[in-house]
Short mmCIF file of C-alpha atoms in Angstrom, two decimals:
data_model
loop_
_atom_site.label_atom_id
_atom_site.label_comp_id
_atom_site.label_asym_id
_atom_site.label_seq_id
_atom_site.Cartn_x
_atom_site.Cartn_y
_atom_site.Cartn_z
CA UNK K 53 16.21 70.45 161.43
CA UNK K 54 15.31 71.22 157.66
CA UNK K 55 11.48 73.52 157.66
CA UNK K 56 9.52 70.95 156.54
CA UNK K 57 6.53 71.35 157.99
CA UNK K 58 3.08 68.58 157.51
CA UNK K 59 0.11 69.13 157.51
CA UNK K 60 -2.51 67.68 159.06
CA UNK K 61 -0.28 65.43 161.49
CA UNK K 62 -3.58 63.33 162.05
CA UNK K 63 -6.28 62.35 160.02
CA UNK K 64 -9.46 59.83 159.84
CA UNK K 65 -11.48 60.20 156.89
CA UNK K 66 -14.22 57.16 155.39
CA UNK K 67 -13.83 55.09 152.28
CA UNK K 68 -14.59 57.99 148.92
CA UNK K 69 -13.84 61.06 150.45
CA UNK K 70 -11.36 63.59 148.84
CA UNK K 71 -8.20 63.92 151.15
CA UNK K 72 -5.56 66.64 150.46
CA UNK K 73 -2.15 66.62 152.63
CA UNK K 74 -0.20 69.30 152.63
CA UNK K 75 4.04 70.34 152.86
CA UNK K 76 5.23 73.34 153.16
CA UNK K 77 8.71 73.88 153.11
CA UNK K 78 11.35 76.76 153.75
CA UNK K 79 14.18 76.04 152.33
CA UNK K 80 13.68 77.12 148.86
CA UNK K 81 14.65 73.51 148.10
CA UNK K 82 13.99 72.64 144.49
CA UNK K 83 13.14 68.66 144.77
CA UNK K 84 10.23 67.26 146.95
CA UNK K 85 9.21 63.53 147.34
CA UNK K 86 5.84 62.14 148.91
CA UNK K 87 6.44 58.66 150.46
CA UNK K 88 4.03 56.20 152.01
CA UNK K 89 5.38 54.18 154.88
CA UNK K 90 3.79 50.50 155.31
CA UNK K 91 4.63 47.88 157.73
CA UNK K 92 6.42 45.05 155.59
CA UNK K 93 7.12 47.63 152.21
CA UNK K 94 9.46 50.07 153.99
CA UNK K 95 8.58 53.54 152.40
CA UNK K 96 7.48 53.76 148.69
CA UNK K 97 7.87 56.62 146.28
CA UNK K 98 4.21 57.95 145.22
CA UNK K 99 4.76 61.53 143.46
CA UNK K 100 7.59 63.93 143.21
CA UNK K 101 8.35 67.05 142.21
CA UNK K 102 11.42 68.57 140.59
CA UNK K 103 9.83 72.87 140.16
CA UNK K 104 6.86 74.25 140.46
CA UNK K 105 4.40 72.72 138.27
CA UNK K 106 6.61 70.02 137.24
CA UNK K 107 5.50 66.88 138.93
CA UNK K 108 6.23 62.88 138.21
CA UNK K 109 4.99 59.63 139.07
CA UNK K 110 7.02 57.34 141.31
CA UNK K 111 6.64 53.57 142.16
CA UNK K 112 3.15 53.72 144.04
CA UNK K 113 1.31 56.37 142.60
CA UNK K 114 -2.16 54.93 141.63
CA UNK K 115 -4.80 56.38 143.13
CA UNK K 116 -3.08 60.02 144.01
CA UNK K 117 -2.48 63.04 142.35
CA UNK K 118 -0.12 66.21 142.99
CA UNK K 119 0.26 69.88 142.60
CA UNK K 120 3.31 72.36 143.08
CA UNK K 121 2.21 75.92 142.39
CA UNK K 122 4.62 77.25 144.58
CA UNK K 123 8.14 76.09 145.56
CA UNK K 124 7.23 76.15 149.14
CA UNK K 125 4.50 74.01 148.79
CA UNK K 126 3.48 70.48 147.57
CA UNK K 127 0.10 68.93 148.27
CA UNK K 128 -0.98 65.34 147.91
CA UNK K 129 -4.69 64.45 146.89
CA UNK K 130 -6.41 61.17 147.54
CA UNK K 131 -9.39 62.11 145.31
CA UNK K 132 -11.58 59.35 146.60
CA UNK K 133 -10.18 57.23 149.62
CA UNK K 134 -9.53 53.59 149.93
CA UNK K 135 -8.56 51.64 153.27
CA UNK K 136 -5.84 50.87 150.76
CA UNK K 137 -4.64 54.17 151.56
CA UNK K 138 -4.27 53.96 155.38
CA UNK K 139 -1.04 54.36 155.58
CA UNK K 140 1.67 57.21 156.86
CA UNK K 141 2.41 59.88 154.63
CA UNK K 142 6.21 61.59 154.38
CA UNK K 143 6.99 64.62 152.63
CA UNK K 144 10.86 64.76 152.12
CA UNK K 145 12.67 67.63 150.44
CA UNK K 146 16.18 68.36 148.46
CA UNK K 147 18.36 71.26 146.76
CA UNK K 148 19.52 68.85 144.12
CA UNK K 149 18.76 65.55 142.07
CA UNK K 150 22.07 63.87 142.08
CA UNK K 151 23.95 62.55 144.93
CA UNK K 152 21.79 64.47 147.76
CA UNK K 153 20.05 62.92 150.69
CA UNK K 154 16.57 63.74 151.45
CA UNK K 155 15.19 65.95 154.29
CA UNK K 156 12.10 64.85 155.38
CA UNK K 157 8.69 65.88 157.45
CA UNK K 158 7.79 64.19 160.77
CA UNK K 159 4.66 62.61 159.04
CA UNK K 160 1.08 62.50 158.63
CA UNK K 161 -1.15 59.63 159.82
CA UNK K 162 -3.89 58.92 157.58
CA UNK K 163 -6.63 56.56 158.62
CA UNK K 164 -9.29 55.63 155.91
CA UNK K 165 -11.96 54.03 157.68
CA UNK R 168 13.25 47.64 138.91
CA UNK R 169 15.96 48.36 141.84
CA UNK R 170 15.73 46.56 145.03
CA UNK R 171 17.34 47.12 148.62
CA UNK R 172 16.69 44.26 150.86
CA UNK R 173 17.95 44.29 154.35
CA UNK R 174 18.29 41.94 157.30
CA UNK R 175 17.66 41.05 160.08
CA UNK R 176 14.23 42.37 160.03
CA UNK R 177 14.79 42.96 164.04
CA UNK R 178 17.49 42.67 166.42
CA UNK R 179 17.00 42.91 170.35
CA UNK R 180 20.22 43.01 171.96
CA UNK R 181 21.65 44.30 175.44
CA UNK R 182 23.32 47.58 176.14
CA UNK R 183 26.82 47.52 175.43
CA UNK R 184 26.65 45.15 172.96
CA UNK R 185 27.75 45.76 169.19
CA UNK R 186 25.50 45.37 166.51
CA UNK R 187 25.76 44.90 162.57
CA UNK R 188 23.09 46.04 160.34
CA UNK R 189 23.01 44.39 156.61
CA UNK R 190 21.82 46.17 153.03
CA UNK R 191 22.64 44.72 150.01
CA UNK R 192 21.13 46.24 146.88
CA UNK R 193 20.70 45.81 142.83
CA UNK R 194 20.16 49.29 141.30
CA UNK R 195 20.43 50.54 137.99
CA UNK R 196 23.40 53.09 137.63
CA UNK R 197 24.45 53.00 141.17
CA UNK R 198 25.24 56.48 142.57
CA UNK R 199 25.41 55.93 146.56
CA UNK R 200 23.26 54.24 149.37
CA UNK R 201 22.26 55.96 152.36
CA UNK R 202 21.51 54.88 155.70
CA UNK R 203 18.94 56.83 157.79
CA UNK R 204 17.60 56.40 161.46
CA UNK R 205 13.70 56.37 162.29
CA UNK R 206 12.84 56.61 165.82
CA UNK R 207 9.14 57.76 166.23
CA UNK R 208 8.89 60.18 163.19
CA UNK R 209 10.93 61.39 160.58
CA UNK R 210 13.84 59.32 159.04
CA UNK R 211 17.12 61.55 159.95
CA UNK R 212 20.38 60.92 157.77
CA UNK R 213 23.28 58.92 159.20
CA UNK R 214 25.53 58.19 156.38
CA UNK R 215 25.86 58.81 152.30
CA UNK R 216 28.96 56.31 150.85
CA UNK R 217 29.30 56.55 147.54
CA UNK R 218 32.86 54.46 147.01
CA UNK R 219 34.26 50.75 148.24
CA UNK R 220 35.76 50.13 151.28
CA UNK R 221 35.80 53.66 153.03
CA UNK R 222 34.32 53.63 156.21
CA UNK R 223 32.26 56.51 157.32
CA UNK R 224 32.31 57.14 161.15
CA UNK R 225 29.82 59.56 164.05
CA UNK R 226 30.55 58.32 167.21
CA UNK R 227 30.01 54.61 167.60
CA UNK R 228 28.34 54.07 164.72
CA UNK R 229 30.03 53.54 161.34
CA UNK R 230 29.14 52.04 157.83
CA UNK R 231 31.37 51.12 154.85
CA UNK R 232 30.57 50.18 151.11
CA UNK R 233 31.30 46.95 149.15
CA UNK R 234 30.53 48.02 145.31
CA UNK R 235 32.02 44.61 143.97
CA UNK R 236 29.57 42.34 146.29
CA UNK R 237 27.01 45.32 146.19
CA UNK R 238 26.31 45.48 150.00
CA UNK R 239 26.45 48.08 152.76
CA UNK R 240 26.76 47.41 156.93
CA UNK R 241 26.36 49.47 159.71
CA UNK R 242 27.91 48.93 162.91
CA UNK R 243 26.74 50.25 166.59
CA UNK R 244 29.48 50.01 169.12
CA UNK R 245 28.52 49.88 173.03
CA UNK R 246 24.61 50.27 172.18
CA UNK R 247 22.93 52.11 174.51
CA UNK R 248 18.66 52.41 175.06
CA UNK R 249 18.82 55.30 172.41
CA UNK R 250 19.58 52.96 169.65
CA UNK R 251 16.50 51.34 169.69
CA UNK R 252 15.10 52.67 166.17
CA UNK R 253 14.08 51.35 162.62
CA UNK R 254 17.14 52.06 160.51
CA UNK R 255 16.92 52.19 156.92
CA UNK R 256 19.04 51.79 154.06
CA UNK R 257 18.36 53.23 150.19
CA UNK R 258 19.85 53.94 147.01
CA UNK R 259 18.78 56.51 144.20
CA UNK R 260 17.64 55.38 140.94
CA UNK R 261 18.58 56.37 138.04
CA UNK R 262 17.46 60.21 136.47
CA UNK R 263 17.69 63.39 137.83
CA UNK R 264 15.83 63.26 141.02
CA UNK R 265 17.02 61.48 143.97
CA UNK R 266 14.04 59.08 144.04
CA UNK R 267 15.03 56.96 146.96
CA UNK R 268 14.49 52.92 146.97
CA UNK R 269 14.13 52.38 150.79
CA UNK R 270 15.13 49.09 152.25
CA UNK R 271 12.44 47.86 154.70
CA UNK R 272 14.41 48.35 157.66
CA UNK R 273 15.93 46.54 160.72
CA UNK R 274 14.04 47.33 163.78
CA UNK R 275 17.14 47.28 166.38
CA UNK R 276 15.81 46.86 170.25
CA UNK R 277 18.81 47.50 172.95
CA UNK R 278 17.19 46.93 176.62
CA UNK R 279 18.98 47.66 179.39
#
């Protein structure tokens, strides 16, 4: 299995708190991808990253932000939570842009309540 | 905007039988569609086809490509219980990252 490793696996925050997921990743891959998985939408693009620092939106991305100061690591901030936002979170990782399937975390569960 | 649609939604069937899983797509710049397996947590990879009419194979499952009438299947021969997943199909957009467009997914049930 690729190191990708999520973190918290489990979370329930309330409506307007800050929420920050983490990745962390050993592979010294180059490319990672935060999803959102939703019965009936299949799993949606919010933010990914292609180095550190560099960072772009993807289809969903209203209403998060990113940062990438370090390869290993990508983090995902909800600055103020919405039930919206119940959802569960992917992190996915790969070496290269073109042609190259994704490697992804085992998830985290966020419940906004 | 690219799509990937896929059907059925679900499937129960019975083990042994064989199954065919449908993904058509419209994507900008087509590069290749993927097919992945969820069971209870993270998508794994099955397949990558990137050209018409070759069929990929693992075992009893195997998928082929139709660029002219832009759709993928994948087949499951003599299904057994540990079939029973949510598999997805996607396809890259365009640019230099492999952004993934995820199908929804077929929720495939095999009872014994």
């Amino acid at each position: 299995d690729a190191g990708i490793t999520q973190s918290p696996r489990h979370k329930v925050t309330e409506t307007g708190t800050p929420v920050t997921l983490r990745c962390h990743q050993t592979e010294n891959h180059r490319y990672m991808y935060w999803y959102r998985q939703d019965p009936g939408h299949g799993l949606r693009l919010i933010h990914y990253s292609y180095g550190v620092k560099d960072t772009d939106k993807g289809e969903v991305s209203d209403g998060y932000s990113v940062s990438r100061s370090k390869t290993e690591d990508f983090l995902l901030t909800l600055e103020s939570a919405t039930s919206s936002q119940t959802s569960v979170y992917f992190c996915a990782i790969s070496s290269t842009g073109r042609d190259e399937k994704l490697f992804f975390g085992s998830g985290t569960q966020l419940s906004v309540l | 905007e690219d799509k990937v649609v896929q059907s059925p939604l679900s499937l129960v069937v019975h083990e042994g039988d064989t199954v065919t899983l449908n993904c058509s797509y419209e994507v900008t710049n087509f590069r290749s569609l993927l097919w992945y397996k969820q069971e209870k947590k993270a998508p794994t990879f099955l397949f990558m086809l990137t050209s018409s009419g070759i069929e990929k194979k693992s075992g009893r499952l195997s998928s082929i490509l139709d660029k002219k009438e832009l759709f993928s299947i994948l087949n499951i021969t003599a299904t057994q219980t540990g079939d029973s997943a949510i598999y997805l199909c996607a396809s890259p957009g365009d640019g230099t990252a492999s952004k993934l467009t995820f199908g929804t997914g077929t929720r495939l049930q095999v009872t014994l």
